[in-house]
Amino acid sequence: MTPPPPWESSWIRPPRRRQSLGIRIVEILRGGPLDRAGLEIQPGAVIEAIDGEEVTPEVDPARLLNRKAERNVHLRVRDPGGEVRAVVVRPVSLAEENRLRYERWVEANRREVEERSEGRLGYIHIPGMNDPAYRNTFEEVLGRHFDKEGLVIDIRSNGGGDLVADLEMFFSGRHFFEYTTDTRSSGFEPSFRWTRPSVTLADENNYSDGHCFAWAYKEMGIGPLIGMPVAGTCTFGGGGAPSDRGGVRGVPIDFVARSPRTSLLWALLPMTSP
């Protein structure tokens, strides 16, 4: 699978020099401004003008779209077959574009895992340790992947939060009995935890609780940890009032996670590296 893209840094991509009129469309981003019913714009079409101004090689398209997120923008488009027509679109913000690009990356990884495993394995990416990430993980794993034989847990570029205990418990389930009739199984316990094999992908961009999870996953022997070394950043911050009850409140305190054998400030080495 490809490494996580810089989906939060698309603005730094260098512009390409254009030799002719317009911008050729190479991909329609799912859920993006051009992915709308009735537009019927296909890859290979060329955007020749934006709000009446032609996109010549000397014109920076970014200038023509600046501050126009969620506003109607008029495009002159030449279809691959040569037909020229006018369409109206609503550009999205950079944050929304990054979200769409992230979802495209996750979907590409999911397809690759399913294709290479011939449908036997599921895939989930956990970008952070927060409530939305946990809800999505629970829904995907016990919904989309409920019948998979195994699971690829991708935590690359996980920025942390506070979810390590919940996720370790969720992925360390052990099947202890089934509900059956004479001919078939009608359920099993625990039905709210993942009980089949899994592997976890981690990298050097894991931080804070992202490192805590990678460490605990390996320490508890839940499954193989694969990827790049993870820096030892399993810490969290808090606050406390000074003992003299003075005017300064909320003095920051840093906490370091430790196990009986190791400090979690040490770098974590995966079992397998690419």
mmCIF file of C-alpha atoms in Angstrom:
data_model
loop_
_atom_site.group_PDB
_atom_site.id
_atom_site.type_symbol
_atom_site.label_atom_id
_atom_site.label_comp_id
_atom_site.label_asym_id
_atom_site.label_seq_id
_atom_site.Cartn_x
_atom_site.Cartn_y
_atom_site.Cartn_z
ATOM 1 C CA MET A 1 0.000 0.000 0.000
ATOM 2 C CA THR A 2 1.093 3.543 -0.663
ATOM 3 C CA PRO A 3 2.217 5.664 2.314
ATOM 4 C CA PRO A 4 -0.151 8.293 3.667
ATOM 5 C CA PRO A 5 -0.330 11.281 1.304
ATOM 6 C CA PRO A 6 0.243 14.837 2.514
ATOM 7 C CA TRP A 7 -3.521 15.395 2.403
ATOM 8 C CA GLU A 8 -3.166 18.432 4.672
ATOM 9 C CA SER A 9 -0.552 20.093 2.478
ATOM 10 C CA SER A 10 -1.986 20.108 -1.033
ATOM 11 C CA TRP A 11 -1.296 23.840 -1.305
ATOM 12 C CA ILE A 12 2.463 23.231 -1.576
ATOM 13 C CA ARG A 13 2.222 21.269 -4.828
ATOM 14 C CA PRO A 14 4.306 23.082 -7.475
ATOM 15 C CA PRO A 15 2.336 24.349 -10.479
ATOM 16 C CA ARG A 16 2.904 22.745 -13.868
ATOM 17 C CA ARG A 17 3.726 24.881 -16.866
ATOM 18 C CA ARG A 18 0.934 24.792 -19.445
ATOM 19 C CA GLN A 19 1.608 25.103 -23.159
ATOM 20 C CA SER A 20 -1.956 25.590 -24.407
ATOM 21 C CA LEU A 21 -5.307 27.083 -23.459
ATOM 22 C CA GLY A 22 -7.073 25.608 -20.471
ATOM 23 C CA ILE A 23 -6.606 22.960 -17.802
ATOM 24 C CA ARG A 24 -7.007 19.324 -18.776
ATOM 25 C CA ILE A 25 -8.951 17.234 -16.267
ATOM 26 C CA VAL A 26 -7.189 13.956 -15.453
ATOM 27 C CA GLU A 27 -9.468 12.734 -12.637
ATOM 28 C CA ILE A 28 -12.899 13.497 -11.208
ATOM 29 C CA LEU A 29 -12.531 13.432 -7.416
ATOM 30 C CA ARG A 30 -15.397 11.492 -5.890
ATOM 31 C CA GLY A 31 -17.652 13.883 -4.002
ATOM 32 C CA GLY A 32 -15.857 16.898 -5.455
ATOM 33 C CA PRO A 33 -17.281 19.901 -7.331
ATOM 34 C CA LEU A 34 -17.286 18.119 -10.711
ATOM 35 C CA ASP A 35 -18.799 14.900 -9.339
ATOM 36 C CA ARG A 36 -22.384 16.130 -9.579
ATOM 37 C CA ALA A 37 -25.450 14.806 -11.343
ATOM 38 C CA GLY A 38 -26.108 16.588 -14.612
ATOM 39 C CA LEU A 39 -22.596 17.908 -15.187
ATOM 40 C CA GLU A 40 -21.383 14.772 -17.012
ATOM 41 C CA ILE A 41 -17.782 16.013 -17.096
ATOM 42 C CA GLN A 42 -15.285 13.275 -17.909
ATOM 43 C CA PRO A 43 -11.487 12.992 -17.583
ATOM 44 C CA GLY A 44 -9.905 14.441 -20.709
ATOM 45 C CA ALA A 45 -12.165 17.493 -20.780
ATOM 46 C CA VAL A 46 -10.501 20.910 -20.723
ATOM 47 C CA ILE A 47 -11.550 23.895 -18.614
ATOM 48 C CA GLU A 48 -10.943 26.787 -21.005
ATOM 49 C CA ALA A 49 -12.355 29.699 -18.976
ATOM 50 C CA ILE A 50 -13.302 30.474 -15.370
ATOM 51 C CA ASP A 51 -15.923 33.150 -14.758
ATOM 52 C CA GLY A 52 -15.405 34.506 -18.261
ATOM 53 C CA GLU A 53 -11.599 34.759 -18.089
ATOM 54 C CA GLU A 54 -9.680 32.432 -20.385
ATOM 55 C CA VAL A 55 -7.124 30.177 -18.711
ATOM 56 C CA THR A 56 -4.123 30.946 -20.910
ATOM 57 C CA PRO A 57 -0.616 29.665 -20.101
ATOM 58 C CA GLU A 58 0.135 33.040 -18.504
ATOM 59 C CA VAL A 59 -2.840 32.886 -16.113
ATOM 60 C CA ASP A 60 -2.615 31.238 -12.692
ATOM 61 C CA PRO A 61 -5.866 29.239 -12.227
ATOM 62 C CA ALA A 62 -5.515 29.572 -8.451
ATOM 63 C CA ARG A 63 -6.062 33.317 -8.757
ATOM 64 C CA LEU A 64 -9.311 32.767 -10.636
ATOM 65 C CA LEU A 65 -10.617 30.464 -7.897
ATOM 66 C CA ASN A 66 -9.334 32.388 -4.872
ATOM 67 C CA ARG A 67 -12.020 32.993 -2.202
ATOM 68 C CA LYS A 68 -14.717 31.308 -4.278
ATOM 69 C CA ALA A 69 -15.358 28.221 -2.128
ATOM 70 C CA GLU A 70 -19.083 27.394 -1.950
ATOM 71 C CA ARG A 71 -19.908 30.093 -4.518
ATOM 72 C CA ASN A 72 -21.264 29.553 -8.006
ATOM 73 C CA VAL A 73 -18.446 29.607 -10.577
ATOM 74 C CA HIS A 74 -19.038 29.565 -14.334
ATOM 75 C CA LEU A 75 -16.778 27.295 -16.388
ATOM 76 C CA ARG A 76 -16.364 26.943 -20.133
ATOM 77 C CA VAL A 77 -15.537 23.293 -20.751
ATOM 78 C CA ARG A 78 -14.440 21.534 -23.924
ATOM 79 C CA ASP A 79 -15.419 17.866 -23.794
ATOM 80 C CA PRO A 80 -13.058 15.165 -25.111
ATOM 81 C CA GLY A 81 -15.223 14.979 -28.230
ATOM 82 C CA GLY A 82 -14.748 18.693 -28.940
ATOM 83 C CA GLU A 83 -18.117 20.018 -27.772
ATOM 84 C CA VAL A 84 -17.871 23.315 -25.855
ATOM 85 C CA ARG A 85 -20.454 24.067 -23.160
ATOM 86 C CA ALA A 86 -20.966 26.226 -20.090
ATOM 87 C CA VAL A 87 -21.449 24.709 -16.634
ATOM 88 C CA VAL A 88 -21.839 26.092 -13.131
ATOM 89 C CA VAL A 89 -19.960 24.507 -10.227
ATOM 90 C CA ARG A 90 -19.351 25.280 -6.555
ATOM 91 C CA PRO A 91 -15.665 24.938 -5.571
ATOM 92 C CA VAL A 92 -14.823 23.505 -2.155
ATOM 93 C CA SER A 93 -12.410 24.770 0.475
ATOM 94 C CA LEU A 94 -8.895 23.416 0.851
ATOM 95 C CA ALA A 95 -9.948 21.613 4.024
ATOM 96 C CA GLU A 96 -12.776 19.870 2.159
ATOM 97 C CA GLU A 97 -10.446 18.954 -0.703
ATOM 98 C CA ASN A 98 -8.025 17.414 1.795
ATOM 99 C CA ARG A 99 -10.861 15.381 3.310
ATOM 100 C CA LEU A 100 -11.896 14.086 -0.109
ATOM 101 C CA ARG A 101 -8.301 13.223 -1.006
ATOM 102 C CA TYR A 102 -7.938 11.382 2.292
ATOM 103 C CA GLU A 103 -11.092 9.351 1.619
ATOM 104 C CA ARG A 104 -9.796 8.516 -1.861
ATOM 105 C CA TRP A 105 -6.533 7.249 -0.324
ATOM 106 C CA VAL A 106 -8.396 5.104 2.231
ATOM 107 C CA GLU A 107 -10.631 3.635 -0.470
ATOM 108 C CA ALA A 108 -7.611 2.807 -2.668
ATOM 109 C CA ASN A 109 -5.943 0.971 0.231
ATOM 110 C CA ARG A 110 -9.151 -0.902 1.023
ATOM 111 C CA ARG A 111 -9.473 -2.071 -2.568
ATOM 112 C CA GLU A 112 -5.839 -3.169 -2.673
ATOM 113 C CA VAL A 113 -6.148 -5.214 0.518
ATOM 114 C CA GLU A 114 -9.330 -6.898 -0.668
ATOM 115 C CA GLU A 115 -7.920 -7.625 -4.132
ATOM 116 C CA ARG A 116 -4.608 -9.018 -2.876
ATOM 117 C CA SER A 117 -6.327 -11.163 -0.241
ATOM 118 C CA GLU A 118 -9.069 -12.248 -2.643
ATOM 119 C CA GLY A 119 -11.685 -10.775 -0.342
ATOM 120 C CA ARG A 120 -10.479 -12.501 2.818
ATOM 121 C CA LEU A 121 -9.069 -9.415 4.632
ATOM 122 C CA GLY A 122 -10.575 -6.095 5.639
ATOM 123 C CA TYR A 123 -8.854 -2.711 5.972
ATOM 124 C CA ILE A 124 -9.375 0.212 8.347
ATOM 125 C CA HIS A 125 -7.387 3.438 8.754
ATOM 126 C CA ILE A 126 -7.471 5.233 12.129
ATOM 127 C CA PRO A 127 -6.235 8.827 11.627
ATOM 128 C CA GLY A 128 -6.585 9.960 15.262
ATOM 129 C CA MET A 129 -7.582 8.862 18.732
ATOM 130 C CA ASN A 130 -10.946 10.541 19.196
ATOM 131 C CA ASP A 131 -14.655 9.791 19.322
ATOM 132 C CA PRO A 132 -15.360 10.061 15.557
ATOM 133 C CA ALA A 133 -12.423 7.750 14.802
ATOM 134 C CA TYR A 134 -13.664 5.174 17.308
ATOM 135 C CA ARG A 135 -17.218 5.286 15.989
ATOM 136 C CA ASN A 136 -15.984 4.859 12.416
ATOM 137 C CA THR A 137 -13.706 1.975 13.445
ATOM 138 C CA PHE A 138 -16.532 0.190 15.274
ATOM 139 C CA GLU A 139 -18.900 0.685 12.328
ATOM 140 C CA GLU A 140 -16.418 -0.417 9.669
ATOM 141 C CA VAL A 141 -14.992 -3.422 11.501
ATOM 142 C CA LEU A 142 -18.275 -4.890 12.747
ATOM 143 C CA GLY A 143 -20.220 -3.763 9.691
ATOM 144 C CA ARG A 144 -18.335 -3.800 6.402
ATOM 145 C CA HIS A 145 -15.751 -6.347 7.620
ATOM 146 C CA PHE A 146 -17.825 -8.522 9.971
ATOM 147 C CA ASP A 147 -17.284 -11.647 7.824
ATOM 148 C CA LYS A 148 -13.590 -11.141 7.001
ATOM 149 C CA GLU A 149 -11.006 -13.692 8.117
ATOM 150 C CA GLY A 150 -8.543 -11.012 9.209
ATOM 151 C CA LEU A 151 -8.016 -7.275 9.434
ATOM 152 C CA VAL A 152 -5.333 -4.770 8.424
ATOM 153 C CA ILE A 153 -5.318 -1.918 10.979
ATOM 154 C CA ASP A 154 -3.559 1.120 9.521
ATOM 155 C CA ILE A 155 -2.554 3.785 12.071
ATOM 156 C CA ARG A 156 0.069 5.552 9.966
ATOM 157 C CA SER A 157 0.172 9.320 10.589
ATOM 158 C CA ASN A 158 -2.077 8.921 13.638
ATOM 159 C CA GLY A 159 -1.753 12.206 15.531
ATOM 160 C CA GLY A 160 -2.911 10.909 18.902
ATOM 161 C CA GLY A 161 -5.684 11.714 21.342
ATOM 162 C CA ASP A 162 -6.929 9.324 24.031
ATOM 163 C CA LEU A 163 -8.249 6.024 22.734
ATOM 164 C CA VAL A 164 -5.523 3.459 23.347
ATOM 165 C CA ALA A 165 -7.368 1.415 26.013
ATOM 166 C CA ASP A 166 -10.640 1.325 24.066
ATOM 167 C CA LEU A 167 -8.982 0.190 20.841
ATOM 168 C CA GLU A 168 -6.706 -2.388 22.491
ATOM 169 C CA MET A 169 -9.741 -3.941 24.173
ATOM 170 C CA PHE A 170 -11.729 -3.815 20.935
ATOM 171 C CA PHE A 171 -9.074 -5.582 18.838
ATOM 172 C CA SER A 172 -8.049 -8.155 21.486
ATOM 173 C CA GLY A 173 -11.352 -10.005 21.749
ATOM 174 C CA ARG A 174 -11.295 -13.760 22.294
ATOM 175 C CA HIS A 175 -14.111 -15.966 20.993
ATOM 176 C CA PHE A 176 -15.418 -17.976 23.963
ATOM 177 C CA PHE A 177 -18.709 -19.523 22.769
ATOM 178 C CA GLU A 178 -21.387 -19.599 20.085
ATOM 179 C CA TYR A 179 -25.166 -19.627 19.988
ATOM 180 C CA THR A 180 -26.159 -22.554 17.796
ATOM 181 C CA THR A 181 -29.063 -24.645 16.685
ATOM 182 C CA ASP A 182 -28.690 -28.208 15.507
ATOM 183 C CA THR A 183 -27.719 -27.032 12.033
ATOM 184 C CA ARG A 184 -26.180 -23.578 12.170
ATOM 185 C CA SER A 185 -24.598 -20.831 14.292
ATOM 186 C CA SER A 186 -26.802 -17.846 15.109
ATOM 187 C CA GLY A 187 -24.206 -15.730 16.913
ATOM 188 C CA PHE A 188 -21.194 -15.740 19.216
ATOM 189 C CA GLU A 189 -19.623 -13.901 22.128
ATOM 190 C CA PRO A 190 -18.186 -11.370 22.376
ATOM 191 C CA SER A 191 -20.190 -9.873 19.523
ATOM 192 C CA PHE A 192 -18.942 -6.325 20.165
ATOM 193 C CA ARG A 193 -15.174 -6.997 19.831
ATOM 194 C CA TRP A 194 -12.947 -8.135 16.975
ATOM 195 C CA THR A 195 -11.970 -11.752 17.657
ATOM 196 C CA ARG A 196 -10.076 -12.727 14.498
ATOM 197 C CA PRO A 197 -6.413 -12.162 13.503
ATOM 198 C CA SER A 198 -5.118 -8.696 12.659
ATOM 199 C CA VAL A 199 -1.943 -6.817 11.772
ATOM 200 C CA THR A 200 -1.157 -3.155 12.397
ATOM 201 C CA LEU A 201 0.732 -0.717 10.151
ATOM 202 C CA ALA A 202 2.622 2.127 11.862
ATOM 203 C CA ASP A 203 5.174 4.693 10.748
ATOM 204 C CA GLU A 204 7.420 7.528 11.923
ATOM 205 C CA ASN A 205 4.495 9.979 11.828
ATOM 206 C CA ASN A 206 2.665 8.298 14.702
ATOM 207 C CA TYR A 207 2.512 10.625 17.706
ATOM 208 C CA SER A 208 1.368 10.548 21.328
ATOM 209 C CA ASP A 209 -1.526 8.079 21.640
ATOM 210 C CA GLY A 210 -0.678 6.903 18.125
ATOM 211 C CA HIS A 211 2.578 5.609 19.619
ATOM 212 C CA CYS A 212 0.794 4.304 22.742
ATOM 213 C CA PHE A 213 -1.475 2.132 20.589
ATOM 214 C CA ALA A 214 1.376 0.760 18.477
ATOM 215 C CA TRP A 215 3.359 -0.081 21.614
ATOM 216 C CA ALA A 216 0.429 -1.725 23.418
ATOM 217 C CA TYR A 217 -0.588 -3.693 20.317
ATOM 218 C CA LYS A 218 2.910 -5.196 20.137
ATOM 219 C CA GLU A 219 3.363 -5.583 23.904
ATOM 220 C CA MET A 220 0.046 -7.442 24.286
ATOM 221 C CA GLY A 221 0.814 -9.736 21.361
ATOM 222 C CA ILE A 222 -2.421 -8.932 19.579
ATOM 223 C CA GLY A 223 -0.743 -9.314 16.185
ATOM 224 C CA PRO A 224 2.294 -8.347 14.075
ATOM 225 C CA LEU A 225 3.311 -4.677 13.991
ATOM 226 C CA ILE A 226 4.564 -3.701 10.538
ATOM 227 C CA GLY A 227 6.134 -0.501 9.252
ATOM 228 C CA MET A 228 8.747 2.065 10.245
ATOM 229 C CA PRO A 229 10.185 2.790 13.726
ATOM 230 C CA VAL A 230 7.835 4.897 15.842
ATOM 231 C CA ALA A 231 9.310 7.652 18.010
ATOM 232 C CA GLY A 232 8.680 7.327 21.747
ATOM 233 C CA THR A 233 6.046 10.002 22.285
ATOM 234 C CA CYS A 234 3.513 8.252 24.517
ATOM 235 C CA THR A 235 2.930 11.256 26.769
ATOM 236 C CA PHE A 236 0.026 13.494 27.656
ATOM 237 C CA GLY A 237 -0.411 16.871 29.283
ATOM 238 C CA GLY A 238 -2.530 18.021 32.159
ATOM 239 C CA GLY A 239 -2.674 20.816 34.696
ATOM 240 C CA GLY A 240 -2.718 21.512 38.376
ATOM 241 C CA ALA A 241 -3.125 24.475 40.699
ATOM 242 C CA PRO A 242 0.042 25.658 42.494
ATOM 243 C CA SER A 243 0.320 24.650 46.151
ATOM 244 C CA ASP A 244 0.335 28.252 47.386
ATOM 245 C CA ARG A 245 -3.034 28.966 45.740
ATOM 246 C CA GLY A 246 -1.495 31.914 43.951
ATOM 247 C CA GLY A 247 -2.843 33.799 40.978
ATOM 248 C CA VAL A 248 -1.412 31.376 38.360
ATOM 249 C CA ARG A 249 -3.705 28.454 37.612
ATOM 250 C CA GLY A 250 -3.514 25.467 35.328
ATOM 251 C CA VAL A 251 0.201 24.807 35.610
ATOM 252 C CA PRO A 252 1.019 22.372 32.752
ATOM 253 C CA ILE A 253 2.169 18.897 33.733
ATOM 254 C CA ASP A 254 3.623 16.322 31.343
ATOM 255 C CA PHE A 255 2.991 12.652 32.036
ATOM 256 C CA VAL A 256 5.123 9.824 30.670
ATOM 257 C CA ALA A 257 3.597 6.378 30.189
ATOM 258 C CA ARG A 258 5.669 3.470 31.503
ATOM 259 C CA SER A 259 5.260 -0.272 31.655
ATOM 260 C CA PRO A 260 6.915 -2.607 34.175
ATOM 261 C CA ARG A 261 9.638 -3.281 31.586
ATOM 262 C CA THR A 262 10.075 -0.179 29.448
ATOM 263 C CA SER A 263 9.571 3.555 29.227
ATOM 264 C CA LEU A 264 7.236 4.500 26.436
ATOM 265 C CA LEU A 265 9.588 7.340 25.515
ATOM 266 C CA TRP A 266 11.766 4.749 23.806
ATOM 267 C CA ALA A 267 11.480 4.318 20.057
ATOM 268 C CA LEU A 268 9.301 1.381 19.018
ATOM 269 C CA LEU A 269 10.706 -1.009 16.433
ATOM 270 C CA PRO A 270 8.107 -2.923 14.414
ATOM 271 C CA MET A 271 8.439 -6.660 13.949
ATOM 272 C CA THR A 272 8.646 -6.230 10.184
ATOM 273 C CA SER A 273 9.752 -3.275 8.049
ATOM 274 C CA PRO A 274 8.979 -2.776 4.339
#
